[in-house]
Coordinates of C-alpha atoms in Angstrom, one line a residue:
M1 CA 11.2 -98.5 1.6
K2 CA 8.8 -99.7 4.1
Q3 CA 10.4 -98.1 7.1
M4 CA 10.0 -94.8 5.1
K5 CA 6.5 -95.2 4.6
R6 CA 5.7 -95.8 7.7
E7 CA 7.9 -92.5 8.3
M8 CA 5.6 -90.5 6.3
S9 CA 2.8 -91.9 7.5
L10 CA 3.5 -90.8 11.0
I11 CA 4.2 -87.5 10.0
M12 CA 0.8 -86.9 8.0
I13 CA -1.3 -87.9 11.2
M14 CA 0.7 -85.1 13.3
T15 CA 0.2 -82.7 10.4
L16 CA -3.8 -83.7 10.8
L17 CA -3.7 -83.6 14.4
C18 CA -2.0 -80.5 15.1
A19 CA -4.3 -79.1 12.4
V20 CA -7.2 -80.6 14.3
L21 CA -5.9 -79.2 17.7
F22 CA -5.0 -75.7 16.8
A23 CA -7.2 -75.2 13.9
P24 CA -9.8 -72.8 16.5
L25 CA -6.4 -70.4 17.1
A26 CA -5.0 -70.4 13.7
S27 CA -8.4 -69.4 12.1
A28 CA -9.4 -66.7 14.9
Q29 CA -6.2 -65.2 13.6
G30 CA -8.0 -64.3 10.2
V31 CA -11.1 -63.9 11.3
S32 CA -10.3 -60.7 13.1
S33 CA -7.7 -58.3 12.9
A34 CA -8.5 -56.9 16.6
S35 CA -7.0 -60.5 17.6
T36 CA -3.2 -61.7 18.2
Y37 CA -1.5 -64.8 18.0
I38 CA 1.2 -65.7 19.5
L39 CA 4.3 -69.0 19.2
L40 CA 6.8 -68.9 22.3
Y41 CA 8.7 -72.4 22.6
V42 CA 10.3 -73.1 26.4
D43 CA 13.4 -72.3 26.7
K44 CA 14.2 -70.8 22.6
S45 CA 14.5 -67.5 22.2
E46 CA 12.6 -68.0 18.9
A47 CA 9.3 -67.1 18.8
F48 CA 6.0 -66.6 15.9
L49 CA 3.5 -62.9 16.3
N50 CA 0.8 -63.1 14.1
G51 CA 2.8 -65.3 11.4
K52 CA 6.1 -63.6 11.7
Q53 CA 9.3 -64.8 13.4
V54 CA 11.0 -62.3 16.4
T55 CA 14.0 -62.6 19.0
L56 CA 12.8 -62.2 22.2
D57 CA 15.1 -60.6 25.4
S58 CA 14.0 -63.7 27.4
P59 CA 12.5 -67.6 26.1
A60 CA 9.8 -68.6 28.4
T61 CA 10.2 -71.1 30.5
I62 CA 8.9 -73.0 33.4
I63 CA 9.5 -72.8 37.2
K64 CA 8.2 -75.2 39.3
D65 CA 6.0 -77.0 36.7
K66 CA 3.8 -73.7 35.6
M67 CA 5.0 -71.9 32.9
F68 CA 6.3 -68.4 32.7
V69 CA 6.5 -66.1 29.7
P70 CA 8.8 -62.7 29.1
A71 CA 6.2 -60.5 30.3
K72 CA 7.6 -57.5 28.0
F73 CA 7.4 -58.9 24.6
L74 CA 4.0 -60.1 25.8
G75 CA 2.8 -56.8 27.0
D76 CA 4.0 -55.1 24.0
A77 CA 2.1 -58.1 21.7
L78 CA -1.1 -57.6 23.6
G79 CA -1.2 -54.2 23.4
M80 CA -0.6 -53.9 27.7
K81 CA 1.3 -51.5 29.5
V82 CA 4.7 -52.0 30.6
E83 CA 6.6 -50.0 31.7
W84 CA 9.9 -49.6 34.9
N85 CA 9.7 -46.9 36.4
E86 CA 13.4 -45.9 37.6
K87 CA 12.9 -43.6 40.8
T88 CA 10.0 -46.7 42.5
R89 CA 12.3 -49.5 40.7
Q90 CA 8.9 -50.8 40.0
I91 CA 7.3 -52.0 36.7
T92 CA 3.8 -51.5 36.2
M93 CA 1.3 -53.2 33.9
E94 CA -2.2 -51.8 32.6
T95 CA -4.8 -54.8 31.5
P96 CA -7.9 -54.4 30.9
G97 CA -10.0 -53.7 34.0
Y98 CA -6.7 -54.2 36.1
D99 CA -3.9 -51.6 37.3
I100 CA -0.9 -54.6 38.4
V101 CA 2.6 -53.2 40.0
L102 CA 5.1 -55.8 40.9
D103 CA 8.2 -54.8 42.9
S104 CA 10.9 -56.9 42.9
D105 CA 13.2 -55.7 45.5
R106 CA 10.1 -56.6 48.0
K107 CA 9.1 -59.2 46.2
S108 CA 5.8 -57.5 46.0
V109 CA 2.4 -57.8 43.3
W110 CA -0.2 -54.6 43.5
I111 CA -3.2 -55.9 42.1
N112 CA -5.5 -52.6 42.3
G113 CA -4.5 -51.9 45.0
I114 CA -4.3 -55.8 46.9
L115 CA -0.9 -57.8 47.6
E116 CA -0.7 -60.8 46.8
P117 CA 2.5 -62.7 46.7
F118 CA 5.2 -62.0 44.2
D119 CA 6.1 -65.3 43.6
S120 CA 2.7 -66.7 42.7
A121 CA 2.8 -64.3 40.2
A122 CA 6.1 -63.4 38.2
A123 CA 9.8 -64.0 38.2
I124 CA 13.1 -63.2 37.2
S125 CA 15.0 -64.8 34.6
P126 CA 18.8 -65.4 35.1
E127 CA 19.1 -62.8 32.5
G128 CA 17.5 -59.8 33.9
K129 CA 14.8 -59.8 32.7
L130 CA 10.3 -60.2 34.4
L131 CA 8.3 -62.9 33.9
I132 CA 4.4 -63.7 34.1
K133 CA 3.1 -66.6 34.9
L134 CA 1.1 -67.0 31.9
T135 CA -1.8 -68.5 33.6
W136 CA -2.0 -66.4 35.7
L137 CA -2.1 -63.2 33.0
A138 CA -4.5 -65.4 31.4
D139 CA -6.8 -64.4 33.9
Y140 CA -6.2 -60.8 33.6
M141 CA -5.6 -60.5 30.2
G142 CA -8.8 -62.6 29.0
A143 CA -6.2 -64.5 26.5
R144 CA -7.1 -67.9 25.5
Y145 CA -3.5 -70.5 25.3
T146 CA -3.1 -73.9 24.8
Y147 CA 0.5 -76.1 25.8
N148 CA 2.0 -78.9 23.5
D149 CA 3.9 -81.1 26.0
E150 CA 5.8 -83.2 22.8
L151 CA 6.6 -79.9 21.5
R152 CA 7.3 -77.8 24.4
R153 CA 5.2 -75.2 22.8
V154 CA 3.0 -72.6 23.9
D155 CA 0.4 -71.2 21.7
I156 CA -1.7 -67.8 23.2
L157 CA -4.5 -66.5 21.2
Y158 CA -5.3 -62.6 22.4
T159 CA -8.6 -60.8 21.0
K160 CA -9.3 -57.3 22.9
T161 CA -12.9 -56.9 22.8
P162 CA -14.3 -53.0 22.1
N163 CA -15.6 -50.4 24.5
G164 CA -18.6 -50.1 24.5
I165 CA -20.3 -46.6 23.5
Y166 CA -23.2 -46.3 25.6
I167 CA -23.3 -44.5 29.0
P168 CA -25.8 -46.5 31.0
N169 CA -26.2 -43.2 34.0
S170 CA -26.7 -40.3 31.2
N171 CA -28.2 -42.4 28.7
N172 CA -26.7 -41.2 26.1
S173 CA -23.6 -42.9 23.4
N174 CA -19.5 -41.7 23.0
P175 CA -19.6 -40.4 19.8
V176 CA -17.8 -42.6 17.1
A177 CA -15.1 -40.8 14.7
K178 CA -14.0 -42.2 11.9
F179 CA -12.1 -41.2 8.3
S180 CA -11.3 -42.8 4.9
T181 CA -9.2 -40.9 2.6
N182 CA -9.0 -41.8 -1.5
K183 CA -6.3 -43.7 -2.2
N184 CA -4.3 -46.5 -0.5
T185 CA -1.3 -45.0 -1.4
Y186 CA 0.4 -41.1 -1.9
K187 CA 3.3 -39.9 -4.0
I188 CA 5.5 -37.3 -2.2
G189 CA 3.7 -34.2 -2.1
E190 CA 0.0 -35.2 -3.5
P191 CA -2.6 -33.5 -1.9
V192 CA -4.4 -35.9 0.9
K193 CA -8.2 -36.3 0.8
Y194 CA -10.0 -36.9 4.1
V195 CA -13.3 -38.2 4.2
D196 CA -15.1 -37.7 7.7
L197 CA -17.2 -40.5 8.1
S198 CA -17.9 -40.1 12.5
Y199 CA -21.2 -39.7 13.7
D200 CA -22.7 -39.7 16.5
P201 CA -25.2 -42.2 17.4
D202 CA -27.6 -40.6 19.1
A203 CA -28.0 -38.4 16.4
E204 CA -27.5 -35.4 18.1
G205 CA -24.0 -34.5 16.0
I206 CA -20.3 -34.0 16.3
V207 CA -19.5 -30.3 18.3
Q208 CA -15.8 -30.7 17.9
Y209 CA -13.0 -32.3 15.5
D210 CA -9.0 -32.7 16.9
W211 CA -7.3 -34.1 14.4
T212 CA -3.4 -34.9 14.5
G213 CA -1.0 -35.4 12.3
N214 CA -3.6 -35.0 8.9
D215 CA -1.2 -32.8 6.6
E216 CA -2.7 -31.7 3.5
A217 CA -0.1 -33.8 2.0
F218 CA 3.7 -35.6 3.2
F219 CA 7.3 -34.9 2.0
T220 CA 8.6 -37.9 3.4
P221 CA 8.5 -40.9 2.2
G222 CA 7.0 -44.2 5.0
S223 CA 4.3 -44.5 7.1
H224 CA 2.0 -41.0 8.5
Q225 CA 0.4 -41.7 11.4
V226 CA -3.5 -39.7 11.2
T227 CA -5.8 -39.5 14.1
L228 CA -8.7 -38.0 14.8
T229 CA -10.8 -37.3 18.0
V230 CA -14.2 -35.6 17.9
W231 CA -17.2 -34.9 20.6
D232 CA -20.8 -34.2 20.7
G233 CA -22.9 -31.6 21.9
H234 CA -22.7 -33.6 25.5
G235 CA -18.8 -33.2 25.8
N236 CA -19.0 -37.3 25.7
K237 CA -15.6 -38.1 23.2
S238 CA -15.2 -41.3 21.2
E239 CA -12.4 -43.1 21.3
P240 CA -9.3 -41.5 19.3
Y241 CA -9.3 -43.2 15.6
T242 CA -6.1 -43.5 13.8
R243 CA -4.6 -44.4 9.7
N244 CA -1.5 -45.0 8.4
I245 CA -1.0 -43.1 5.4
I246 CA 1.7 -44.2 2.8
V247 CA 4.0 -42.4 1.1
S248 CA 5.8 -43.6 -2.1
S249 CA 9.3 -42.6 -2.8
E250 CA 8.0 -41.1 -6.5
T251 CA 7.2 -36.9 -5.7
Y252 CA 4.2 -35.6 -7.2
L253 CA 5.0 -32.0 -5.9
N254 CA 8.2 -31.0 -3.7
A255 CA 7.5 -28.8 -0.7
I256 CA 8.5 -25.8 -2.8
E257 CA 5.6 -26.2 -5.5
Y258 CA 3.0 -27.0 -3.2
P259 CA 1.3 -24.0 -1.9
I260 CA 2.2 -22.5 -5.5
Y261 CA 0.0 -25.3 -7.1
M262 CA -2.7 -25.7 -4.8
K263 CA -2.6 -22.2 -2.9
P264 CA -5.6 -19.6 -4.6
E265 CA -5.6 -16.6 -5.6
G266 CA -4.9 -13.9 -2.5
S267 CA -2.8 -17.1 -0.1
F268 CA -0.4 -15.9 1.2
I269 CA 2.8 -18.2 1.4
K270 CA 4.8 -17.9 4.7
T271 CA 8.3 -18.8 4.0
D272 CA 11.8 -18.3 5.4
W273 CA 15.4 -17.0 3.9
S274 CA 16.6 -19.8 3.5
T275 CA 14.6 -20.6 0.9
L276 CA 13.6 -17.3 -0.4
W277 CA 17.4 -18.0 -1.2
G278 CA 17.5 -21.1 -2.5
N279 CA 14.9 -20.9 -4.7
F280 CA 13.0 -17.2 -5.4
W281 CA 16.2 -14.6 -5.4
N282 CA 17.8 -14.5 -8.2
L283 CA 16.0 -16.1 -11.1
P284 CA 16.4 -15.0 -14.6
Q285 CA 14.2 -11.7 -15.3
L286 CA 10.7 -12.4 -17.8
P287 CA 11.7 -10.2 -20.9
K288 CA 9.5 -7.2 -21.6
Q289 CA 9.3 -4.1 -24.2
V290 CA 9.1 -0.9 -22.3
T291 CA 7.7 2.2 -24.0
T292 CA 6.5 5.5 -21.8
D293 CA 3.3 7.6 -21.8
N294 CA 4.7 11.3 -22.2
T295 CA 1.6 13.0 -23.1
R296 CA 0.8 13.7 -19.0
K297 CA 3.0 15.8 -17.2
L298 CA 2.9 14.9 -13.2
L299 CA 3.4 16.8 -10.7
V300 CA 4.8 14.8 -8.0
S301 CA 4.3 17.0 -4.3
D302 CA 6.7 14.6 -1.5
S303 CA 8.8 17.1 0.0
P304 CA 8.7 18.4 2.7
E305 CA 6.9 14.8 3.5
E306 CA 6.6 15.7 6.7
F307 CA 6.3 19.4 7.0
T308 CA 7.1 21.0 9.5
E309 CA 4.9 24.9 9.0
K310 CA 2.6 25.9 7.2
G311 CA 3.2 26.7 3.3
I312 CA 3.6 26.1 0.1
L313 CA 4.5 22.7 -0.7
Y314 CA 5.2 22.6 -4.3
Q315 CA 3.5 24.2 -7.3
D316 CA 3.9 24.0 -11.1
T317 CA 1.7 24.6 -14.1
V318 CA -0.1 21.9 -16.6
N319 CA -1.3 23.2 -20.5
G320 CA -3.1 20.2 -21.3
K321 CA -3.3 16.9 -19.6
G322 CA -1.5 16.0 -16.3
R323 CA -1.5 14.1 -13.1
L324 CA -1.2 15.5 -9.7
Y325 CA 0.1 13.0 -7.0
A326 CA 0.9 14.9 -3.2
D327 CA 2.0 12.2 -0.3
H328 CA 2.1 14.2 2.9
I329 CA 2.2 13.8 7.0
N330 CA 1.5 16.9 9.3
G331 CA 4.4 17.4 11.7
T332 CA 2.6 20.3 12.6
Q333 CA 1.4 20.8 16.4
E334 CA -2.1 21.6 15.5
K335 CA -4.6 21.1 13.0
V336 CA -4.0 21.7 9.0
T337 CA -5.9 21.7 6.5
M338 CA -4.2 20.8 2.8
A339 CA -5.4 22.2 -0.8
I340 CA -4.4 22.3 -4.2
L341 CA -5.1 26.1 -6.0
A342 CA -5.5 26.4 -9.2
K343 CA -4.2 29.8 -10.7
N344 CA -4.8 31.1 -14.7
M345 CA -1.7 32.2 -15.9
T346 CA -4.2 33.1 -18.7
N347 CA -5.7 36.7 -19.7
K348 CA -9.1 34.6 -20.3
P349 CA -11.1 31.5 -19.0
V350 CA -9.4 28.5 -18.7
T351 CA -11.3 24.8 -18.2
I352 CA -10.6 22.0 -15.8
K353 CA -11.4 18.8 -16.5
T354 CA -10.7 15.6 -14.0
T355 CA -11.3 12.4 -15.4
N356 CA -9.4 10.5 -12.3
K357 CA -8.7 11.2 -9.3
G358 CA -7.8 8.8 -5.6
E359 CA -8.9 10.2 -2.0
V360 CA -8.6 9.0 0.8
W361 CA -9.1 10.6 4.4
P362 CA -6.5 11.6 6.4
S363 CA -4.8 8.6 8.2
V364 CA -1.8 7.7 10.7
Y365 CA -1.6 4.9 8.9
A366 CA 0.7 5.5 6.3
N367 CA 0.5 2.1 4.0
L368 CA -3.3 2.0 4.9
I369 CA -3.7 5.9 2.8
G370 CA -1.0 4.7 -0.2
N371 CA -3.0 1.6 -0.1
E372 CA -6.6 3.0 -0.5
A373 CA -5.4 5.8 -2.8
S374 CA -4.2 3.5 -5.5
V375 CA -7.1 1.4 -5.0
D376 CA -9.3 4.9 -5.3
F377 CA -6.9 5.9 -8.7
L378 CA -6.6 2.4 -10.5
M379 CA -10.6 1.3 -10.1
N380 CA -10.6 4.6 -12.7
D381 CA -14.6 5.2 -12.0
P382 CA -15.8 7.8 -15.0
H383 CA -15.8 11.5 -14.3
N384 CA -16.5 14.5 -15.2
E385 CA -15.9 17.6 -13.2
E386 CA -15.2 20.2 -14.2
M387 CA -13.9 23.9 -13.5
V388 CA -13.8 27.0 -15.2
V389 CA -11.3 29.2 -13.3
P390 CA -11.2 33.4 -14.7
A391 CA -8.3 35.0 -16.5
N392 CA -6.0 35.5 -13.6
Q393 CA -8.1 34.3 -11.2
T394 CA -7.2 31.3 -8.3
F395 CA -9.7 29.1 -7.7
I396 CA -9.6 26.0 -4.9
Y397 CA -9.4 23.0 -7.0
S398 CA -9.1 20.6 -4.3
Q399 CA -9.3 20.9 -0.4
M400 CA -9.0 17.7 2.0
P401 CA -10.8 18.0 5.8
E402 CA -8.5 18.9 8.7
F403 CA -6.0 16.6 9.5
Y404 CA -4.0 16.7 12.3
P405 CA -0.6 16.4 13.6
G406 CA 0.7 12.7 12.9
Q407 CA -2.2 12.5 10.5
G408 CA -1.2 11.7 6.5
V409 CA -3.1 12.6 3.6
N410 CA -2.3 10.9 -0.3
L411 CA -4.1 12.3 -3.2
F412 CA -4.5 11.5 -7.4
Y413 CA -5.9 14.2 -9.8
D414 CA -6.6 13.1 -13.1
V415 CA -7.0 16.3 -14.6
E416 CA -7.0 18.4 -18.9
T417 CA -7.2 22.0 -19.2
D418 CA -7.5 24.3 -22.4
G419 CA -4.8 27.3 -20.9
E420 CA -2.3 27.0 -19.0
I421 CA -2.5 27.0 -14.5
Q422 CA -0.5 26.4 -11.8
F423 CA -1.3 24.2 -9.3
S424 CA -0.2 24.6 -6.1
F425 CA -0.4 22.3 -3.2
V426 CA -0.3 23.6 0.0
A427 CA -0.9 23.6 3.6
T428 CA -2.5 26.1 6.0
D429 CA -5.0 26.9 8.6
Q430 CA -7.4 28.5 5.7
V431 CA -8.1 28.8 2.5
S432 CA -8.7 31.6 0.1
Q433 CA -7.9 33.3 -3.1
N434 CA -5.0 35.4 -1.3
T435 CA -3.5 32.2 0.6
L436 CA -0.6 32.1 -1.7
N437 CA -0.1 35.9 -1.0
R438 CA 0.9 34.9 2.1
L439 CA 2.3 31.4 2.5
P440 CA 6.4 31.0 2.2
L441 CA 7.9 28.6 -0.6
L442 CA 8.7 25.4 1.9
P443 CA 12.5 24.2 1.9
F444 CA 13.1 20.3 -0.4
T445 CA 14.0 17.8 2.5
G446 CA 15.2 14.9 0.4
H447 CA 12.0 13.5 -0.4
V448 CA 10.6 13.1 -4.2
R449 CA 9.7 16.5 -5.7
G450 CA 9.2 17.5 -9.2
S451 CA 7.6 17.3 -12.7
F452 CA 8.4 14.5 -14.8
P453 CA 7.0 14.0 -18.2
V454 CA 6.6 10.2 -17.7
S455 CA 3.2 8.9 -15.8
Q456 CA 2.8 6.3 -17.6
V457 CA 4.8 3.2 -18.6
N458 CA 3.6 0.2 -20.6
W459 CA 5.8 -3.3 -20.4
N460 CA 4.8 -5.5 -23.5
V461 CA 6.2 -9.4 -21.7
D462 CA 6.3 -12.3 -22.9
A463 CA 4.2 -15.3 -20.5
S464 CA 3.3 -17.5 -23.0
S465 CA 6.6 -20.3 -23.3
F466 CA 9.0 -19.5 -20.6
T467 CA 9.8 -23.0 -19.0
K468 CA 11.4 -21.4 -15.4
P469 CA 10.7 -19.8 -12.5
S470 CA 10.7 -15.7 -13.8
R471 CA 10.6 -12.7 -12.4
L472 CA 10.5 -8.4 -13.5
I473 CA 11.4 -6.2 -10.9
I474 CA 9.6 -3.4 -10.4
G475 CA 11.2 -0.1 -8.5
D476 CA 14.8 -1.0 -8.0
G477 CA 16.0 1.8 -10.4
T478 CA 17.5 -0.2 -12.6
T479 CA 16.6 -3.0 -14.4
D480 CA 12.7 -0.3 -13.5
T481 CA 14.4 2.5 -14.5
F482 CA 13.5 6.0 -11.9
Q483 CA 11.7 8.2 -14.3
P484 CA 13.9 12.0 -14.3
G485 CA 12.1 15.2 -14.7
Y486 CA 12.2 19.3 -13.0
D487 CA 12.1 21.0 -10.0
P488 CA 10.9 24.8 -11.1
M489 CA 11.3 25.4 -7.4
R490 CA 14.8 24.3 -6.9
K491 CA 15.8 25.3 -10.3
Q492 CA 17.0 21.7 -10.9
N493 CA 17.1 17.9 -12.2
V494 CA 15.8 15.7 -10.2
T495 CA 14.8 12.3 -10.7
N496 CA 11.6 9.8 -9.5
D497 CA 12.5 7.7 -6.8
G498 CA 10.0 5.4 -6.5
N499 CA 7.9 6.2 -9.4
Y500 CA 5.5 7.5 -7.6
G501 CA 2.5 8.4 -9.1
V502 CA 3.6 6.2 -12.0
V503 CA 0.8 4.2 -13.9
Y504 CA 2.6 0.6 -14.7
K505 CA 1.1 -1.2 -17.1
I506 CA 2.2 -5.1 -17.9
H507 CA 0.5 -6.9 -21.0
A508 CA 1.0 -10.2 -21.9
D509 CA -0.6 -12.2 -24.9
K510 CA -1.7 -15.6 -24.9
P511 CA -0.1 -16.2 -21.2
R512 CA 0.6 -20.0 -20.5
K513 CA -0.9 -21.6 -17.6
M514 CA 1.5 -20.2 -14.6
A515 CA 0.9 -18.2 -10.9
V516 CA 2.0 -15.2 -10.4
M517 CA 3.1 -13.6 -7.3
V518 CA 4.4 -10.7 -5.0
L519 CA 7.9 -10.9 -3.0
A520 CA 8.5 -7.7 -1.1
Y521 CA 12.0 -7.6 -0.4
G522 CA 12.3 -3.6 -0.1
G523 CA 10.9 -3.3 3.8
I524 CA 7.0 -3.2 3.9
F525 CA 4.6 -3.1 1.2
K526 CA 0.9 -3.1 0.7
G527 CA -1.1 -1.8 -2.7
P528 CA -3.4 -2.8 -5.0
F529 CA -2.7 -4.5 -8.1
K530 CA -5.9 -4.4 -10.9
I531 CA -5.4 -7.8 -13.8
N532 CA -7.6 -7.7 -16.9
G533 CA -9.6 -5.7 -14.8
E534 CA -10.3 -6.9 -11.4
M535 CA -8.6 -5.7 -7.9
H536 CA -6.3 -7.6 -6.1
L537 CA -4.8 -6.5 -3.0
V538 CA -1.5 -7.5 -1.8
P539 CA -1.5 -8.2 1.5
Q540 CA -5.6 -8.9 2.4
S541 CA -5.1 -7.8 5.1
G542 CA -1.8 -6.1 6.7
V543 CA 1.2 -6.1 5.3
L544 CA 3.8 -8.0 3.7
T545 CA 7.4 -8.0 5.1
A546 CA 11.0 -8.4 3.5
F547 CA 11.7 -12.0 2.6
D548 CA 8.8 -13.8 4.6
G549 CA 6.9 -15.2 1.9
M550 CA 4.8 -14.4 -1.3
Q551 CA 1.5 -13.7 -2.1
I552 CA -0.3 -15.5 -5.2
L553 CA -1.2 -12.6 -7.3
T554 CA -3.1 -14.7 -10.1
K555 CA -3.5 -17.7 -11.4
T556 CA -3.9 -18.4 -15.3
T557 CA -5.1 -21.7 -17.1
G558 CA -3.4 -21.0 -20.5
K559 CA -6.4 -20.1 -21.7
E560 CA -6.7 -16.3 -21.9
D561 CA -6.6 -14.4 -24.6
S562 CA -4.2 -12.0 -22.7
L563 CA -3.0 -10.9 -19.1
D564 CA -3.4 -7.4 -17.9
I565 CA -1.4 -6.3 -14.7
E566 CA -2.2 -2.5 -13.9
F567 CA 0.1 -0.9 -10.8
T568 CA 1.1 2.7 -8.9
P569 CA 3.7 2.7 -6.7
P570 CA 1.7 3.3 -3.0
A571 CA 3.1 6.2 -0.7
G572 CA 4.7 4.2 2.2
S573 CA 5.6 1.3 0.7
A574 CA 9.1 -0.2 -0.1
F575 CA 10.5 -0.6 -3.0
P576 CA 11.4 -3.2 -5.1
I577 CA 9.5 -6.0 -5.3
D578 CA 9.6 -9.1 -7.7
L579 CA 6.3 -10.1 -9.9
I580 CA 7.2 -13.8 -10.0
F581 CA 5.9 -15.9 -12.8
Y582 CA 5.6 -19.5 -11.9
P583 CA 5.3 -22.0 -15.0
L584 CA 2.3 -24.1 -13.4
D585 CA 2.3 -28.1 -15.4
D586 CA -0.7 -30.3 -15.2
K587 CA -0.5 -32.8 -12.4
E588 CA -2.3 -36.1 -13.0
T589 CA -3.1 -38.0 -9.4
N590 CA -3.4 -41.8 -9.9

């Protein structure tokens, strides 16, 4: 019993003694995150790095009464660069202020270019690993160490001295890069808010930022490194500042949902074929009730779309409401003008009122002229232009500026007549009242030409309670029927393939919170949409191409009384297109 008490007392004394001997080292470990605390045991592969046990490839050892420690482990632990060059068969080490090269084949060591004996600094372990003399390395690293002969243990404490930012030669300072985030941990697909805290000690301001890894959100769990470097106006560069963003396995938004939720109206979401095929290709169609407006006769002049000779492109009569639509390209070798002639077919004067129009001057860009004419027409600016055509007379209703070979025009006119008027679309060099008598009727070449009773279709959709992404298809000829008509020049029934000149009015009562997107999959597309009275261009610039991505057309909050979309197929664009209605849920972050 007495023997047990003596052993317990001895253990307590040894414990207190160790606490006193190593208190500075242990407390230093907790004082600064820049400090590294290492415990090595002679001839043992177990070691401790900042309190965590690790296993060494080669243990510390004593050679000729000198302590040698594993170079690679120590270099990694202390932030010292240790690299093996296979070509030169040399090991390079970088410490604060010193470049060290060790050549084990030639038994040489160079320190900042000065040769020293290899044995004075290093040795090779029986396992073939590089060992460094502890006293030698400590001098170059600025590390403190103690050796406990009884425990055969080496305690190493290294505190990295931060680099100063003052530059004496220029009487200036380097800027300091720093940032924070609004949270410590994020869910998958949760937006990360980066708060820039960088500053210039000279109060000259930061002029350049270089971020790496600063994604808006991360879609894989784990640790993601983000680094910021900044420059001041003198070109002085900061030290890189790095933080690790921790992402849990809980999902906030997946990679498909994220841009739809987070990007604003008008944004383009670039994607690829596989993403579109897997997520948006076979969406269910949003139920719709279709009605048509047969009160306005639509005259479409689009064939020959590209005319190669002067003549009458199309001709038909209007008595009441009508819409005149033309899309043509000058395929001749000379400049011509395009005009619409109005011939009174009655024995009394007839008044023509123009209530809306869309015009664009001649251009070689087919997508541009179709888009601009559609914008002009959908704006529906007030018009109250009148023309009185005497009995049996022919007047020039509209005449465009001269356009050159390769240029095109696109025209819309909504008219109202109080008698029968024959409208003729003509391409000629000179326009007069006798033009119709000298011009031939140009042959049909396969595009759209004819007169159609329907100039407006109305889609009433239920967008109040759907829960899965759905769509409306425009211009496929199946779910969106191409309107039938008649071509009096050919005396045969025709269809308005593409429904050019037709206005779509899409209405939804009490729409839920959602995003409405445009997906072009028939080819190139460029055109406007009028949404609750406001014009939206698709795209903002350039064109959409098939399967390249989607544009967010609009977003609803779930509090609107209604959603009204007006659209007319723009000339020069390919169909079909999808309007994708994507339901949005309320998302909350922790």
